[in-house]
PDB file of C-alpha atoms in Angstrom:
ATOM      1  CA  MET A  29     -19.602 -11.597  38.540  1.00  0.00           C
ATOM      2  CA  ALA A  30     -19.354  -8.034  38.216  1.00  0.00           C
ATOM      3  CA  THR A  31     -15.943  -7.556  40.362  1.00  0.00           C
ATOM      4  CA  SER A  32     -13.929 -10.788  37.498  1.00  0.00           C
ATOM      5  CA  LEU A  33     -15.836  -8.415  34.937  1.00  0.00           C
ATOM      6  CA  PHE A  34     -14.337  -5.748  36.389  1.00  0.00           C
ATOM      7  CA  ALA A  35     -10.916  -7.468  36.076  1.00  0.00           C
ATOM      8  CA  PHE A  36     -11.409  -8.808  32.548  1.00  0.00           C
ATOM      9  CA  ALA A  37     -11.766  -5.773  31.372  1.00  0.00           C
ATOM     10  CA  SER A  38      -8.555  -4.784  33.253  1.00  0.00           C
ATOM     11  CA  LEU A  39      -6.109  -6.997  32.384  1.00  0.00           C
ATOM     12  CA  LEU A  40      -7.159  -6.829  29.301  1.00  0.00           C
ATOM     13  CA  LEU A  41      -6.682  -2.350  29.212  1.00  0.00           C
ATOM     14  CA  LEU A  42      -2.877  -3.568  30.670  1.00  0.00           C
ATOM     15  CA  ILE A  43      -2.091  -5.591  27.925  1.00  0.00           C
ATOM     16  CA  VAL A  44      -3.285  -3.557  25.237  1.00  0.00           C
ATOM     17  CA  LEU A  45      -1.192  -0.560  26.647  1.00  0.00           C
ATOM     18  CA  SER A  46       1.335  -2.425  27.298  1.00  0.00           C
ATOM     19  CA  ASN A  47       2.244  -4.204  23.331  1.00  0.00           C
ATOM     20  CA  PRO A  48       2.894  -0.513  21.893  1.00  0.00           C
ATOM     21  CA  ASP A  49       1.288  -3.113  18.602  1.00  0.00           C
ATOM     22  CA  LEU A  50      -1.922  -3.699  19.728  1.00  0.00           C
ATOM     23  CA  ALA A  51      -1.988   0.150  21.651  1.00  0.00           C
ATOM     24  CA  ALA A  52      -1.615   1.483  18.006  1.00  0.00           C
ATOM     25  CA  PHE A  53      -5.078  -0.643  16.139  1.00  0.00           C
ATOM     26  CA  ALA A  54      -7.059   0.577  19.788  1.00  0.00           C
ATOM     27  CA  HIS A  55      -6.012   4.733  19.193  1.00  0.00           C
ATOM     28  CA  ILE A  56      -3.890   4.283  21.972  1.00  0.00           C
ATOM     29  CA  ALA A  57      -0.727   5.966  20.189  1.00  0.00           C
ATOM     30  CA  ASP A  58      -1.955   8.456  18.034  1.00  0.00           C
ATOM     31  CA  PRO A  59      -5.603   9.257  18.646  1.00  0.00           C
ATOM     32  CA  ALA A  60      -5.967  11.464  16.117  1.00  0.00           C
ATOM     33  CA  ALA A  61      -5.231   8.665  13.134  1.00  0.00           C
ATOM     34  CA  PRO A  62      -7.449   6.874  11.297  1.00  0.00           C
ATOM     35  CA  LEU A  63      -8.702   3.122  12.282  1.00  0.00           C
ATOM     36  CA  ALA A  64      -6.195   1.708   9.209  1.00  0.00           C
ATOM     37  CA  THR A  65      -3.176   3.842  11.661  1.00  0.00           C
ATOM     38  CA  CYS A  66       0.386   2.161  11.536  1.00  0.00           C
ATOM     39  CA  PRO A  67       2.128   0.505  14.786  1.00  0.00           C
ATOM     40  CA  ALA A  68       3.025   2.079  17.377  1.00  0.00           C
ATOM     41  CA  SER A  69       6.475   0.398  17.105  1.00  0.00           C
ATOM     42  CA  TRP A  70       7.589   1.611  13.357  1.00  0.00           C
ATOM     43  CA  ALA A  71       8.467   4.086  14.612  1.00  0.00           C
ATOM     44  CA  THR A  72      11.663   3.051  16.289  1.00  0.00           C
ATOM     45  CA  ALA A  73      11.850   0.380  14.704  1.00  0.00           C
ATOM     46  CA  THR A  74      12.141   2.258  11.339  1.00  0.00           C
ATOM     47  CA  ALA A  75      14.883   4.769  13.588  1.00  0.00           C
ATOM     48  CA  ARG A  76      16.856   2.007  13.967  1.00  0.00           C
ATOM     49  CA  THR A  77      16.655   0.083  10.653  1.00  0.00           C
ATOM     50  CA  THR A  78      16.517   3.189   8.080  1.00  0.00           C
ATOM     51  CA  LEU A  79      19.484   2.879   5.461  1.00  0.00           C
ATOM     52  CA  THR A  80      18.536  -0.528   5.618  1.00  0.00           C
ATOM     53  CA  ALA A  81      15.091   0.041   4.616  1.00  0.00           C
ATOM     54  CA  ALA A  82      15.759   1.898   1.397  1.00  0.00           C
ATOM     55  CA  LYS A  83      18.560   0.105  -0.027  1.00  0.00           C
ATOM     56  CA  THR A  84      15.959  -3.273  -0.034  1.00  0.00           C
ATOM     57  CA  ALA A  85      13.086  -1.491  -0.477  1.00  0.00           C
ATOM     58  CA  ARG A  86      14.580   0.086  -3.785  1.00  0.00           C
ATOM     59  CA  MET A  87      15.817  -3.871  -4.531  1.00  0.00           C
ATOM     60  CA  SER A  88      12.243  -4.917  -5.847  1.00  0.00           C
ATOM     61  CA  PRO A  89      11.642  -8.009  -7.937  1.00  0.00           C
ATOM     62  CA  SER A  90      14.310  -8.241 -11.906  1.00  0.00           C
ATOM     63  CA  VAL A  91      11.011  -7.502 -13.905  1.00  0.00           C
ATOM     64  CA  THR A  92      10.676 -10.462 -16.639  1.00  0.00           C
ATOM     65  CA  ALA A  93       7.460 -11.088 -19.631  1.00  0.00           C
ATOM     66  CA  GLU A  94       5.451 -12.726 -16.940  1.00  0.00           C
ATOM     67  CA  THR A  95       6.460 -10.578 -13.333  1.00  0.00           C
ATOM     68  CA  PRO A  96       4.410 -12.772 -10.158  1.00  0.00           C
ATOM     69  CA  THR A  97       3.554 -10.518  -7.477  1.00  0.00           C
ATOM     70  CA  THR A  98       0.816  -8.671  -5.143  1.00  0.00           C
ATOM     71  CA  MET A  99      -1.688  -6.303  -7.040  1.00  0.00           C
ATOM     72  CA  THR A 100      -3.268  -4.004  -4.353  1.00  0.00           C
ATOM     73  CA  LEU A 101      -6.235  -1.768  -4.374  1.00  0.00           C
ATOM     74  CA  ASN A 102      -6.190   1.805  -4.426  1.00  0.00           C
ATOM     75  CA  SER A 103      -7.850   5.321  -5.589  1.00  0.00           C
ATOM     76  CA  PHE A 104      -6.495   7.745  -7.092  1.00  0.00           C
ATOM     77  CA  ALA A 105      -9.224  10.639  -6.692  1.00  0.00           C
ATOM     78  CA  LYS A 106      -8.831  13.262  -4.862  1.00  0.00           C
ATOM     79  CA  GLY A 107      -9.803  12.397  -1.315  1.00  0.00           C
ATOM     80  CA  GLY A 108      -8.990   8.373  -2.279  1.00  0.00           C
ATOM     81  CA  ASP A 109      -6.908   6.014  -0.100  1.00  0.00           C
ATOM     82  CA  GLY A 110      -3.874   7.126  -2.223  1.00  0.00           C
ATOM     83  CA  GLY A 111      -3.264  10.288  -0.471  1.00  0.00           C
ATOM     84  CA  GLY A 112      -1.936  13.350  -3.034  1.00  0.00           C
ATOM     85  CA  PRO A 113      -1.442  13.882  -6.167  1.00  0.00           C
ATOM     86  CA  SER A 114       0.032  11.057  -8.602  1.00  0.00           C
ATOM     87  CA  ASP A 115       3.930  11.561  -8.808  1.00  0.00           C
ATOM     88  CA  CYS A 116       3.679  10.899 -12.279  1.00  0.00           C
ATOM     89  CA  ASP A 117       2.180  13.952 -13.214  1.00  0.00           C
ATOM     90  CA  ASN A 118       0.972  15.587 -10.215  1.00  0.00           C
ATOM     91  CA  LYS A 119      -3.105  14.522 -11.053  1.00  0.00           C
ATOM     92  CA  TYR A 120      -5.843  12.461  -9.799  1.00  0.00           C
ATOM     93  CA  HIS A 121      -7.192  10.119 -11.467  1.00  0.00           C
ATOM     94  CA  PRO A 122     -10.678   8.515 -11.513  1.00  0.00           C
ATOM     95  CA  ASP A 123     -11.397   5.946 -10.290  1.00  0.00           C
ATOM     96  CA  ASP A 124     -12.734   4.345 -13.918  1.00  0.00           C
ATOM     97  CA  GLU A 125      -9.313   5.434 -15.527  1.00  0.00           C
ATOM     98  CA  ILE A 126      -7.547   2.718 -15.328  1.00  0.00           C
ATOM     99  CA  VAL A 127      -3.960   3.533 -13.976  1.00  0.00           C
ATOM    100  CA  VAL A 128      -0.963   1.725 -11.674  1.00  0.00           C
ATOM    101  CA  ALA A 129       1.133   2.397  -8.615  1.00  0.00           C
ATOM    102  CA  LEU A 130       4.851   0.448  -8.772  1.00  0.00           C
ATOM    103  CA  SER A 131       6.504  -0.111  -5.224  1.00  0.00           C
ATOM    104  CA  THR A 132       9.561   2.399  -5.196  1.00  0.00           C
ATOM    105  CA  GLY A 133      12.423  -0.671  -7.352  1.00  0.00           C
ATOM    106  CA  TRP A 134       9.952  -1.029 -10.040  1.00  0.00           C
ATOM    107  CA  PHE A 135       9.215   2.625 -10.390  1.00  0.00           C
ATOM    108  CA  ASP A 136      12.965   2.555 -10.864  1.00  0.00           C
ATOM    109  CA  GLY A 137      13.103   6.370 -10.643  1.00  0.00           C
ATOM    110  CA  MET A 138      10.041   7.522 -12.591  1.00  0.00           C
ATOM    111  CA  SER A 139      11.590   6.064 -15.173  1.00  0.00           C
ATOM    112  CA  ARG A 140       7.862   4.079 -15.995  1.00  0.00           C
ATOM    113  CA  CYS A 141       5.823   6.868 -15.114  1.00  0.00           C
ATOM    114  CA  LEU A 142       3.439   7.616 -17.337  1.00  0.00           C
ATOM    115  CA  LYS A 143       3.866   3.488 -19.501  1.00  0.00           C
ATOM    116  CA  ASN A 144       1.456   1.513 -20.141  1.00  0.00           C
ATOM    117  CA  ILE A 145       2.440  -2.325 -18.419  1.00  0.00           C
ATOM    118  CA  MET A 146       0.389  -5.887 -19.291  1.00  0.00           C
ATOM    119  CA  ILE A 147      -1.181  -7.368 -16.216  1.00  0.00           C
ATOM    120  CA  ASN A 148      -2.455 -10.552 -16.685  1.00  0.00           C
ATOM    121  CA  VAL A 149      -4.468 -13.202 -14.946  1.00  0.00           C
ATOM    122  CA  ASN A 150      -6.650 -15.908 -14.564  1.00  0.00           C
ATOM    123  CA  GLY A 151      -6.536 -15.922 -18.528  1.00  0.00           C
ATOM    124  CA  ASN A 152      -7.557 -11.534 -18.522  1.00  0.00           C
ATOM    125  CA  SER A 153      -4.977  -9.141 -19.694  1.00  0.00           C
ATOM    126  CA  VAL A 154      -5.675  -5.394 -19.267  1.00  0.00           C
ATOM    127  CA  LEU A 155      -2.534  -2.233 -20.497  1.00  0.00           C
ATOM    128  CA  ALA A 156      -3.007   0.160 -16.920  1.00  0.00           C
ATOM    129  CA  LYS A 157      -1.015   3.456 -17.144  1.00  0.00           C
ATOM    130  CA  VAL A 158       2.124   3.613 -14.421  1.00  0.00           C
ATOM    131  CA  VAL A 159       1.161   7.009 -12.415  1.00  0.00           C
ATOM    132  CA  ASP A 160       2.733   6.401  -8.911  1.00  0.00           C
ATOM    133  CA  GLU A 161       4.968   5.357  -6.688  1.00  0.00           C
ATOM    134  CA  CYS A 162       3.645   3.586  -4.031  1.00  0.00           C
ATOM    135  CA  ASP A 163       6.771   3.861  -1.642  1.00  0.00           C
ATOM    136  CA  SER A 164       8.297   1.334  -0.217  1.00  0.00           C
ATOM    137  CA  VAL A 165      10.381   3.554   1.662  1.00  0.00           C
ATOM    138  CA  ASN A 166       8.598   5.756   3.838  1.00  0.00           C
ATOM    139  CA  GLY A 167       4.883   5.474   5.443  1.00  0.00           C
ATOM    140  CA  CYS A 168       3.287   5.754   8.225  1.00  0.00           C
ATOM    141  CA  ASN A 169       2.073   9.380   8.321  1.00  0.00           C
ATOM    142  CA  LYS A 170      -0.515  11.849   7.592  1.00  0.00           C
ATOM    143  CA  ASP A 171       1.421  12.192   4.039  1.00  0.00           C
ATOM    144  CA  TYR A 172       0.737   8.098   3.000  1.00  0.00           C
ATOM    145  CA  ASP A 173      -2.626   8.569   4.737  1.00  0.00           C
ATOM    146  CA  PHE A 174      -1.353   6.523   7.932  1.00  0.00           C
ATOM    147  CA  GLN A 175      -0.583   3.755   5.520  1.00  0.00           C
ATOM    148  CA  PRO A 176       2.619   1.123   6.142  1.00  0.00           C
ATOM    149  CA  PRO A 177       5.660   1.884   3.927  1.00  0.00           C
ATOM    150  CA  CYS A 178       3.882  -0.943   0.563  1.00  0.00           C
ATOM    151  CA  ALA A 179       6.289  -4.074  -0.344  1.00  0.00           C
ATOM    152  CA  ASN A 180       8.568  -4.301  -2.513  1.00  0.00           C
ATOM    153  CA  ASN A 181       6.855  -5.639  -5.641  1.00  0.00           C
ATOM    154  CA  ILE A 182       3.426  -4.322  -5.648  1.00  0.00           C
ATOM    155  CA  VAL A 183       1.345  -3.146  -8.503  1.00  0.00           C
ATOM    156  CA  ASP A 184      -1.128  -1.357  -6.411  1.00  0.00           C
ATOM    157  CA  ALA A 185      -3.924  -1.071  -8.762  1.00  0.00           C
ATOM    158  CA  SER A 186      -7.028   1.493  -9.578  1.00  0.00           C
ATOM    159  CA  PRO A 187     -10.675  -0.461  -9.670  1.00  0.00           C
ATOM    160  CA  ALA A 188     -11.291   0.526 -13.250  1.00  0.00           C
ATOM    161  CA  VAL A 189      -8.018  -2.084 -13.469  1.00  0.00           C
ATOM    162  CA  TRP A 190      -9.720  -4.376 -11.344  1.00  0.00           C
ATOM    163  CA  LYS A 191     -12.847  -4.651 -13.139  1.00  0.00           C
ATOM    164  CA  ALA A 192     -11.670  -5.334 -16.268  1.00  0.00           C
ATOM    165  CA  LEU A 193     -10.084  -7.693 -14.910  1.00  0.00           C
ATOM    166  CA  GLY A 194     -12.884  -9.281 -13.523  1.00  0.00           C
ATOM    167  CA  ILE A 195     -11.533  -9.402  -9.945  1.00  0.00           C
ATOM    168  CA  PRO A 196     -14.294  -7.988  -7.338  1.00  0.00           C
ATOM    169  CA  LYS A 197     -12.305  -5.365  -5.120  1.00  0.00           C
ATOM    170  CA  GLU A 198     -13.695  -6.207  -1.703  1.00  0.00           C
ATOM    171  CA  VAL A 199     -10.668  -8.609  -2.630  1.00  0.00           C
ATOM    172  CA  GLY A 200      -7.847  -6.115  -2.199  1.00  0.00           C
ATOM    173  CA  GLU A 201      -5.388  -8.104  -2.581  1.00  0.00           C
ATOM    174  CA  HIS A 202      -4.854 -10.556  -5.590  1.00  0.00           C
ATOM    175  CA  SER A 203      -1.785 -12.837  -7.806  1.00  0.00           C
ATOM    176  CA  ILE A 204      -0.975 -10.856 -10.753  1.00  0.00           C
ATOM    177  CA  THR A 205       1.595 -11.862 -12.909  1.00  0.00           C
ATOM    178  CA  TRP A 206       2.278  -7.695 -15.302  1.00  0.00           C
ATOM    179  CA  SER A 207       5.613  -7.484 -17.673  1.00  0.00           C
ATOM    180  CA  ASP A 208       6.034  -3.868 -19.903  1.00  0.00           C
ATOM    181  CA  ALA A 209       4.324  -3.231 -22.758  1.00  0.00           C
TER     182      ALA A 209
END
């Protein structure tokens, strides 16, 4: 029994070591990185597709009166999962402030900085101030808290936005619509 258990554990370790995506999540690729790190294959894939990614990441869907998207949860507070201070005002924002970050294309070179957007879901709505970019090109390093780049259609919202919309934070992401206010 002990021999078969050892053989199984050895096989499992071999599978993890041979798969860079699994190795990253097992802290083999970067032992200093937090558990929610990017796959090790990210670096080589990014090196091959940097120009393509940079072009497509900026191409967020057009903004309409009801732009469908995914809202994700983010803390803009110092020490939160948002990383450094917000791009628009170089400040941190407490979790009880109604603020968002937009994907690179929607952030549009800071043109929406400190402006409000209207977020709608399930008959509820809230005005939220744009304070940051959810970078759709860069990621997976210390500057980005080892998180992968955002998709090109993300509204990254503070816990206060989730509360105002009546959505439990534990959900983590939720379908919404938004528009410029």
